[in-house]
Coordinates of C-alpha atoms and ligand atoms in Angstrom, one line a residue:
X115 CA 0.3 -8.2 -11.2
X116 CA 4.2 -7.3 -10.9
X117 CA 5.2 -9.6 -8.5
X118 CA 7.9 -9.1 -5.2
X119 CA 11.1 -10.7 -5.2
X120 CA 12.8 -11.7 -2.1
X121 CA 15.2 -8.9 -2.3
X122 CA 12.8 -6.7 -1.9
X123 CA 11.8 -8.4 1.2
X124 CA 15.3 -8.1 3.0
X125 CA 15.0 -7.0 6.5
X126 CA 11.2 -6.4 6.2
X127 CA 11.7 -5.4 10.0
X128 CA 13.6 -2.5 9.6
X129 CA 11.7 -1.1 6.4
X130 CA 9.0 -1.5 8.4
X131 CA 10.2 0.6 11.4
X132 CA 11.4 3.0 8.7
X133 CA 8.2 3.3 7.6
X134 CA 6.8 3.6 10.8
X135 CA 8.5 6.5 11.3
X136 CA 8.2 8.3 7.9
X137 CA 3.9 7.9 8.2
X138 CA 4.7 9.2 11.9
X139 CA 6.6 12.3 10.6
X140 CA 4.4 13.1 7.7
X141 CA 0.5 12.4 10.3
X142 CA 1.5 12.4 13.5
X143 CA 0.0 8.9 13.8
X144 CA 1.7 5.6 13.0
X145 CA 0.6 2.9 10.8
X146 CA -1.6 1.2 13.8
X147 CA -3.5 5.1 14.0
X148 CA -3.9 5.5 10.6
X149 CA -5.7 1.8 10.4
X150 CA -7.8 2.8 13.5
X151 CA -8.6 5.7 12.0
X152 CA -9.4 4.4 8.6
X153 CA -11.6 1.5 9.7
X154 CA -12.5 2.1 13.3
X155 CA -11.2 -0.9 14.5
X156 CA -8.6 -2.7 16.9
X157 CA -6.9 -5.8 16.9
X158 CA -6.6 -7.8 20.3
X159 CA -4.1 -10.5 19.5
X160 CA -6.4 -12.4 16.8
X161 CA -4.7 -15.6 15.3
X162 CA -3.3 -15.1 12.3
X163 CA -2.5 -18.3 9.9
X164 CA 0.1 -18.1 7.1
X165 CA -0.9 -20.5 4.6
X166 CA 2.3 -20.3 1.6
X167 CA 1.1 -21.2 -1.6
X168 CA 2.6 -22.8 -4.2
X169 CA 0.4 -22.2 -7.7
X170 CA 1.5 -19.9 -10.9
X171 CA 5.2 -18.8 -10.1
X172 CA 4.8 -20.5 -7.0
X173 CA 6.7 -19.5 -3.5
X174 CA 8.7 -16.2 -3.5
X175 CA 11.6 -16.8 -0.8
X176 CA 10.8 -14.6 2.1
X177 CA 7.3 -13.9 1.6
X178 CA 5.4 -16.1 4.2
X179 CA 8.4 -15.2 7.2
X180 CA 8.0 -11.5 6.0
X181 CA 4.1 -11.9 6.7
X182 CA 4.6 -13.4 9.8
X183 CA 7.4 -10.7 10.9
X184 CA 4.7 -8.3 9.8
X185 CA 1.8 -9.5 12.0
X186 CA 4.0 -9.7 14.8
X187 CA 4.9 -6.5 14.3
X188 CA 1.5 -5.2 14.6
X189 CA 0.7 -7.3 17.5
X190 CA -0.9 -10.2 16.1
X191 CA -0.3 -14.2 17.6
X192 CA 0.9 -15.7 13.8
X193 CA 2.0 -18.6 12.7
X194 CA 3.3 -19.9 9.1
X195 CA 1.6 -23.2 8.3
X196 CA 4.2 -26.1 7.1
X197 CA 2.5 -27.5 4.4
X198 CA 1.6 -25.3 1.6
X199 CA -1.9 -24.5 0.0
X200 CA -5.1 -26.7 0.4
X201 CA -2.9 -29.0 3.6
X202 CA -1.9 -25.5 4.7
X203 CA -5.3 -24.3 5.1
X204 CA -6.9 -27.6 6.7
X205 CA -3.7 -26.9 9.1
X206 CA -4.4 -23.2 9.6
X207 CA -8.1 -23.7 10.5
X208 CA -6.9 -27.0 12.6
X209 CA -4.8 -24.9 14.2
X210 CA -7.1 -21.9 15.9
X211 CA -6.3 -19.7 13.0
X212 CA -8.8 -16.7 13.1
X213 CA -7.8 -14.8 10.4
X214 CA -5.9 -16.6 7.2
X215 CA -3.6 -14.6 4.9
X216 CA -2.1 -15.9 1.8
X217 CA -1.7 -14.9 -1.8
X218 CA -1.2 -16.6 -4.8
X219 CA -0.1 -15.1 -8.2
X220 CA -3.1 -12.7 -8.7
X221 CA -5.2 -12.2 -5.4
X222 CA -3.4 -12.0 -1.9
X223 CA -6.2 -11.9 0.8
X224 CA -6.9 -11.8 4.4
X225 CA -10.6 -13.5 5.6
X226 CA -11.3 -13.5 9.1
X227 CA -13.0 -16.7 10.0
X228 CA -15.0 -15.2 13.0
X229 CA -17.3 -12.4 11.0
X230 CA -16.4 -13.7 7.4
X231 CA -14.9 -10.4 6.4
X232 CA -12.4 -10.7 3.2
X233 CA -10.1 -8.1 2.0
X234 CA -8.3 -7.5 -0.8
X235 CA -3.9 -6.3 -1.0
X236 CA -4.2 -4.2 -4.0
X237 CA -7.4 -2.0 -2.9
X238 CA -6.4 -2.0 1.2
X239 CA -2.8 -1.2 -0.3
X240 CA -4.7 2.2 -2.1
X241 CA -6.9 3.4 0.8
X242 CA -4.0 3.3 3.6
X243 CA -1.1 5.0 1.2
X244 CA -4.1 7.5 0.3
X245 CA -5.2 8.1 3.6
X246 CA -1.6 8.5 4.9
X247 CA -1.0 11.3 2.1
X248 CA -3.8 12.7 3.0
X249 CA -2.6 13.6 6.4
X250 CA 0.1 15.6 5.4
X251 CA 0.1 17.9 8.2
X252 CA 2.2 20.4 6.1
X253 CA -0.2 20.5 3.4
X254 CA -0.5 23.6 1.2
X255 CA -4.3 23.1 -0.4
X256 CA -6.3 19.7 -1.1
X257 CA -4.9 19.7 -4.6
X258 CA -3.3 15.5 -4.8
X259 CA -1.6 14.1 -8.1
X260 CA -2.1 10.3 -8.4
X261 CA 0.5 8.8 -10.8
X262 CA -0.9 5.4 -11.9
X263 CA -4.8 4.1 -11.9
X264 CA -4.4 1.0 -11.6
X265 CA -5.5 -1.8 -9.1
X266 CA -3.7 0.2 -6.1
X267 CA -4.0 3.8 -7.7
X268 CA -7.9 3.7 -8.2
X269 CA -9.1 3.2 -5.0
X270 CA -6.5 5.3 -3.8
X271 CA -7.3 7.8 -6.4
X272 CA -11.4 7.6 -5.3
X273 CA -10.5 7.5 -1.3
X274 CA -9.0 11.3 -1.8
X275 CA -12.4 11.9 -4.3
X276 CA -14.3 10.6 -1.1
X277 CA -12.2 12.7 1.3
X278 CA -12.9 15.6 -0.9
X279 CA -9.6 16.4 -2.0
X280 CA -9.1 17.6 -5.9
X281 CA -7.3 14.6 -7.7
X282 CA -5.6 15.5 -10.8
X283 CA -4.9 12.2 -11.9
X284 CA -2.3 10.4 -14.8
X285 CA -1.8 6.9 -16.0
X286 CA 0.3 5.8 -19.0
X287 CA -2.8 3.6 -20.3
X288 CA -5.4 6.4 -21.9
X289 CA -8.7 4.5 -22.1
X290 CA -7.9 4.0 -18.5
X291 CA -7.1 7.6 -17.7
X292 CA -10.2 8.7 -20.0
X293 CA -12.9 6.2 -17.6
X294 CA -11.4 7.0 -14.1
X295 CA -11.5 10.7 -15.0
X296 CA -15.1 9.8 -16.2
X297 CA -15.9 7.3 -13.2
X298 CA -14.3 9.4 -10.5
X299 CA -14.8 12.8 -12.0
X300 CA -10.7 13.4 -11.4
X301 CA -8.7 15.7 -13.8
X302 CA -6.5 14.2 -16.3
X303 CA -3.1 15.4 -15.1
X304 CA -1.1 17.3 -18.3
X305 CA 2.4 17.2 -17.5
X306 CA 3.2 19.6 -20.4
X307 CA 1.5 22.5 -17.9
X308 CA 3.6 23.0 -14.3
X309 CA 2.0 22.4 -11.5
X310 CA 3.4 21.7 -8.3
X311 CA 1.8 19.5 -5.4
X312 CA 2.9 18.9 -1.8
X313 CA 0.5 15.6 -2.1
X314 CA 1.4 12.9 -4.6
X315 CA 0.7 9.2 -4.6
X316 CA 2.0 7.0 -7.0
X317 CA 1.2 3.2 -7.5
X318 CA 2.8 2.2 -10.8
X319 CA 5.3 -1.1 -11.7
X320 CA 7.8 1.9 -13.4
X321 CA 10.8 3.9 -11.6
X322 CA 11.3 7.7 -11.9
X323 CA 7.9 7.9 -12.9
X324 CA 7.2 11.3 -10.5
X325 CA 9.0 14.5 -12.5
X326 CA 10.9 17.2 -11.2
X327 CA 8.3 19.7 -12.1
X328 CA 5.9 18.4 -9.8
X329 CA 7.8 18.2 -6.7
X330 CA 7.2 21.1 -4.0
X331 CA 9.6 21.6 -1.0
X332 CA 8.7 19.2 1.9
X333 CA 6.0 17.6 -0.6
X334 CA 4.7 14.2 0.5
X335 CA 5.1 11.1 -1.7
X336 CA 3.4 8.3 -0.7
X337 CA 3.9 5.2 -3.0
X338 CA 3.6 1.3 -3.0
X339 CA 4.9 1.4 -6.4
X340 CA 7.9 -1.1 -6.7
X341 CA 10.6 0.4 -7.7
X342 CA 10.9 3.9 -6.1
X343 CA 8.8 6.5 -8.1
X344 CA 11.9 8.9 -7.9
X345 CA 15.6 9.0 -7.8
X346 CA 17.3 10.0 -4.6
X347 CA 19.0 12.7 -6.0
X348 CA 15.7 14.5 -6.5
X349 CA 14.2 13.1 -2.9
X350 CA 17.5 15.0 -1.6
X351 CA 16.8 18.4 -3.2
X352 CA 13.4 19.0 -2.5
X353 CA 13.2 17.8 1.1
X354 CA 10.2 14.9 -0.4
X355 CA 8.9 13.3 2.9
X356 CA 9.1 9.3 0.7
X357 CA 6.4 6.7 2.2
X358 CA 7.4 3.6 0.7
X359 CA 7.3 -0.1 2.1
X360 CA 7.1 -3.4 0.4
X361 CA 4.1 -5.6 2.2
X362 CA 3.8 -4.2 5.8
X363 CA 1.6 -1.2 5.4
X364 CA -0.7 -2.9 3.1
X365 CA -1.1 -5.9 4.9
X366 CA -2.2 -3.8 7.9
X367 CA -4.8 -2.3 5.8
X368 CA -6.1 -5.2 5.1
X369 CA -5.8 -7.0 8.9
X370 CA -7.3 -3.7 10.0
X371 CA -10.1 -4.1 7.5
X372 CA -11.3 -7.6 8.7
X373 CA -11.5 -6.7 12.6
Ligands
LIG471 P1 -1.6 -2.4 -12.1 O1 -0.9 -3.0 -13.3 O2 -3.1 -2.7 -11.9 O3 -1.6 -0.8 -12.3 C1 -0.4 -0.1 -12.6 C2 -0.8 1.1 -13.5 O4 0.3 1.9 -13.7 C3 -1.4 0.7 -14.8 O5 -2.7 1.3 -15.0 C4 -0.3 1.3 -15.8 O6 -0.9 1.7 -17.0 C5 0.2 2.4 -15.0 N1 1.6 2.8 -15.4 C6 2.6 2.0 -15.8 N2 3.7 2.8 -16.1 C7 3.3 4.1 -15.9 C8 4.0 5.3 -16.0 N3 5.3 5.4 -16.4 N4 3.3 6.4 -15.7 C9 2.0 6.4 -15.3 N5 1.3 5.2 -15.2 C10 2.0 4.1 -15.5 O7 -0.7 -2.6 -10.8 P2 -1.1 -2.5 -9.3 O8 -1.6 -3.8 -8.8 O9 -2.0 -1.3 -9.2 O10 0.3 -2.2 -8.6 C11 1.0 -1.1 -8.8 C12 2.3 -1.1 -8.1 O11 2.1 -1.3 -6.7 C13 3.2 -2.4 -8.5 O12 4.5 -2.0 -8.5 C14 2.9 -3.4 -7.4 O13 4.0 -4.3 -7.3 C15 2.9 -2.4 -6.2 N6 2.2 -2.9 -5.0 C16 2.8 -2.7 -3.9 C17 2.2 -3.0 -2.7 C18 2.9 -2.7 -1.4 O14 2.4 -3.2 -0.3 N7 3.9 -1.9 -1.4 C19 1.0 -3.8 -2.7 C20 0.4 -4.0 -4.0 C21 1.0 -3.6 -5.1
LIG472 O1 3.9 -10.3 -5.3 C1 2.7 -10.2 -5.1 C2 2.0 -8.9 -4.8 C3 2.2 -8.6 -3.3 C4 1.6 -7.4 -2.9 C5 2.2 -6.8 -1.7 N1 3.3 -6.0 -2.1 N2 2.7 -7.8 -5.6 N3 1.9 -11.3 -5.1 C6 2.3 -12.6 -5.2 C7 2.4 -13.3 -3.9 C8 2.7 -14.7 -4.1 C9 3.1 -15.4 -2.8 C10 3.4 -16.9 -3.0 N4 2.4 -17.7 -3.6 C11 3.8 -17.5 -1.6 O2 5.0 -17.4 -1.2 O3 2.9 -18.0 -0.9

C-alpha cells in the first residue's frame, strides 16, 4: 500500500471543505448525501476512538489529528487515544468509544462496537469516489473509464458495473486487467483508439496517469489516487470538474458504512 505522508495531510480542514464543495458542484449533494445515499444510513454523534498505531513504518505525523479533524467534521464526538496500539485500544473501549478507527501499514479500518460492523479504507474509498462520479449531473452517456484496478479501483470499477454504467477499464498490470475484465465483464480500455469520457475515476500510486485524449469538456475526474492523476495545465483547458481528497472522503465511507 503506497502510504500518506504528512504533507499530504496539511490543512486536512480546508481540503476537505474543498472537496466538499467540488462533490457538491459535480451531485448536487455533499459528502454526508452521497454516504446517506450510498448506505442508507445516519450518524447521530456516535463515539469515535482514534487509536494511533505504531507497527511497520509506524506513526505518520498528522494522521491520527487529521482523523479526528475529519470525524469532527462530519459530526462525530472523537477523540485520539494517548497511548498507541494494544493500551490505545483498552483506552478507546475504556473510554465510551463506539466506533474505533485506526490503521496500520496494510489495513486501516473502522468497527463499530455496537452492531459489530467492520469496514475496510481501500474498498469504502472505491464505492464513494465511484458513486460520486457517477452523479455527474452533466453527464453525456453511462460510458465511465477506470484508470487503475487495484484495491480502490476494483470495487469502484464493479460499483459502476452494479449501477449499470459501461466501464471501459485500464491498469498497467495485464493479468490484472485480463481477470477484472473477465470477473467484472468491463472492457479493456485501448488508449491507442480515442475515446472521450465525461466520467473517469482513477485510483492509481502514479501522476499524469489520465491522457489528454480522454478528457471531454466539463468531464468529471474523480480520484483518490495520490499524486494528482493530471497536471493542472490540462485540468485548466478542459474545464475537468477534479474530486480529489487525501483521507476525509474515504473515511466517511467507511463511518457511514458501520452505522
Ligand atoms: P493498489 O496498489 O492496490 O492498486 C494500484 C493499481 O494501479 C495497481 O493495480 C497498479 O498496477 C495500477 N497502476 C500503477 N500505475 C499505473 C498506471 N500508470 N496506469 C494504470 N494503472 C497503474 O493501490 P490501492 O490501494 O488501490 O491505492 C491506489 C491509490 O489510491 C494510491 O495512491 C493510494 O495511496 C490511494 N488511496 C487514497 C485514498 C484516499 O482516501 N484518497 C484511500 C486509499 C488509497
Ligand atoms: O497511508 C495509508 C493509507 C491510508 C489510506 C487513506 N488515504 N494509504 N495507510 C497507513 C496508515 C498508517 C497510520 C499509522 N500507523 C498511524 O499513524 O497510526
Amino acid at each position: 500500500m503506497a502510504l500518506l505522508t504528512p504533507d499530504d495531510l496539511i490543512n486536512i480542514n480546508k481540503q476537505l471543505q474543498e472537496a466538499d464543495s467540488a462533490v457538491r458542484r459535480v451531485t448536487g449533494l455533499d459528502i454526508k448525501g452521497i454516504c446517506k445515499a450510498l448506505y442508507g444510513t445516519s450518524q447521530s454523534s456516535e463515539k469515535v476512538g482514534i487509536v494511533p498505531v505504531t507497527s511497520g513504518n509506524g506513526i505518520i505525523g498528522n494522521f491520527s489529528a487529521s482523523l479526528h479533524a475529519i470525524t469532527q467534521y462530519f459530526g462525530f464526538d472523537s477523540f485520539v487515544t494517548d497511548s498507541p496500539d494494544v493500551s490505545g485500544y483498552y483506552e478507546a473501549v475504556r473510554n465510551g468509544a463506539e466506533i474505533i478507527l485506526m490503521a496500520d501499514d496494510h489495513t486501516f479500518l473502522a468497527h463499530n462496537l455496537n452492531n459489530g460492523k467492520i469496514a475496510n479504507n481501500q474498498p469504502c474509498t472505491g464505492m464513494i469516489y465511484a458513486e460520486i462520479a457517477s452523479r455527474h449531473q452533466k453527464a453525456d452517456s453511462k460510458d465511465v473509464l477506470v484508470i487503475g484496478l487495484g484495491k480502490v479501483g476494483f470495487p469502484g470499477a464493479a460499483h459502476f458495473v452494479h449501477k449499470g454504467f459501461r466501464v471501459y477499464g485500464y491498469d498497467a498490470d495485464e493479468t490484472l486487467l485480463k481477470r477484472t475484465v473477465s470477473n467484472l465483464g468491463i472492457i479493456p480500455f485501448d488508449f491507442e483508439t480515442p475515446k472521450k469520457f465525461s466520467i473517469i475515476f482513477e485510483a492509481t500510486p502514479c501522476a499524469n496517469t489520465v491522457p489528454e485524449a480522454v478528457l471531454s469538456e466539463n468531464c468529471v475526474l474523480s480520484t483518490p489516487g495520490i499524486p494528482c492523476a493530471i497536471s493542472e495545465e490540462l485540468q485548466k483547458k478542459y474545464n475537468v470538474q477534479l474530486v480529489t481528497e487525501p483521507l476525509g472522503i474515504g473515511t466517511a465511507s467507511m463511518l457511514y458504512s458501520v452505522l
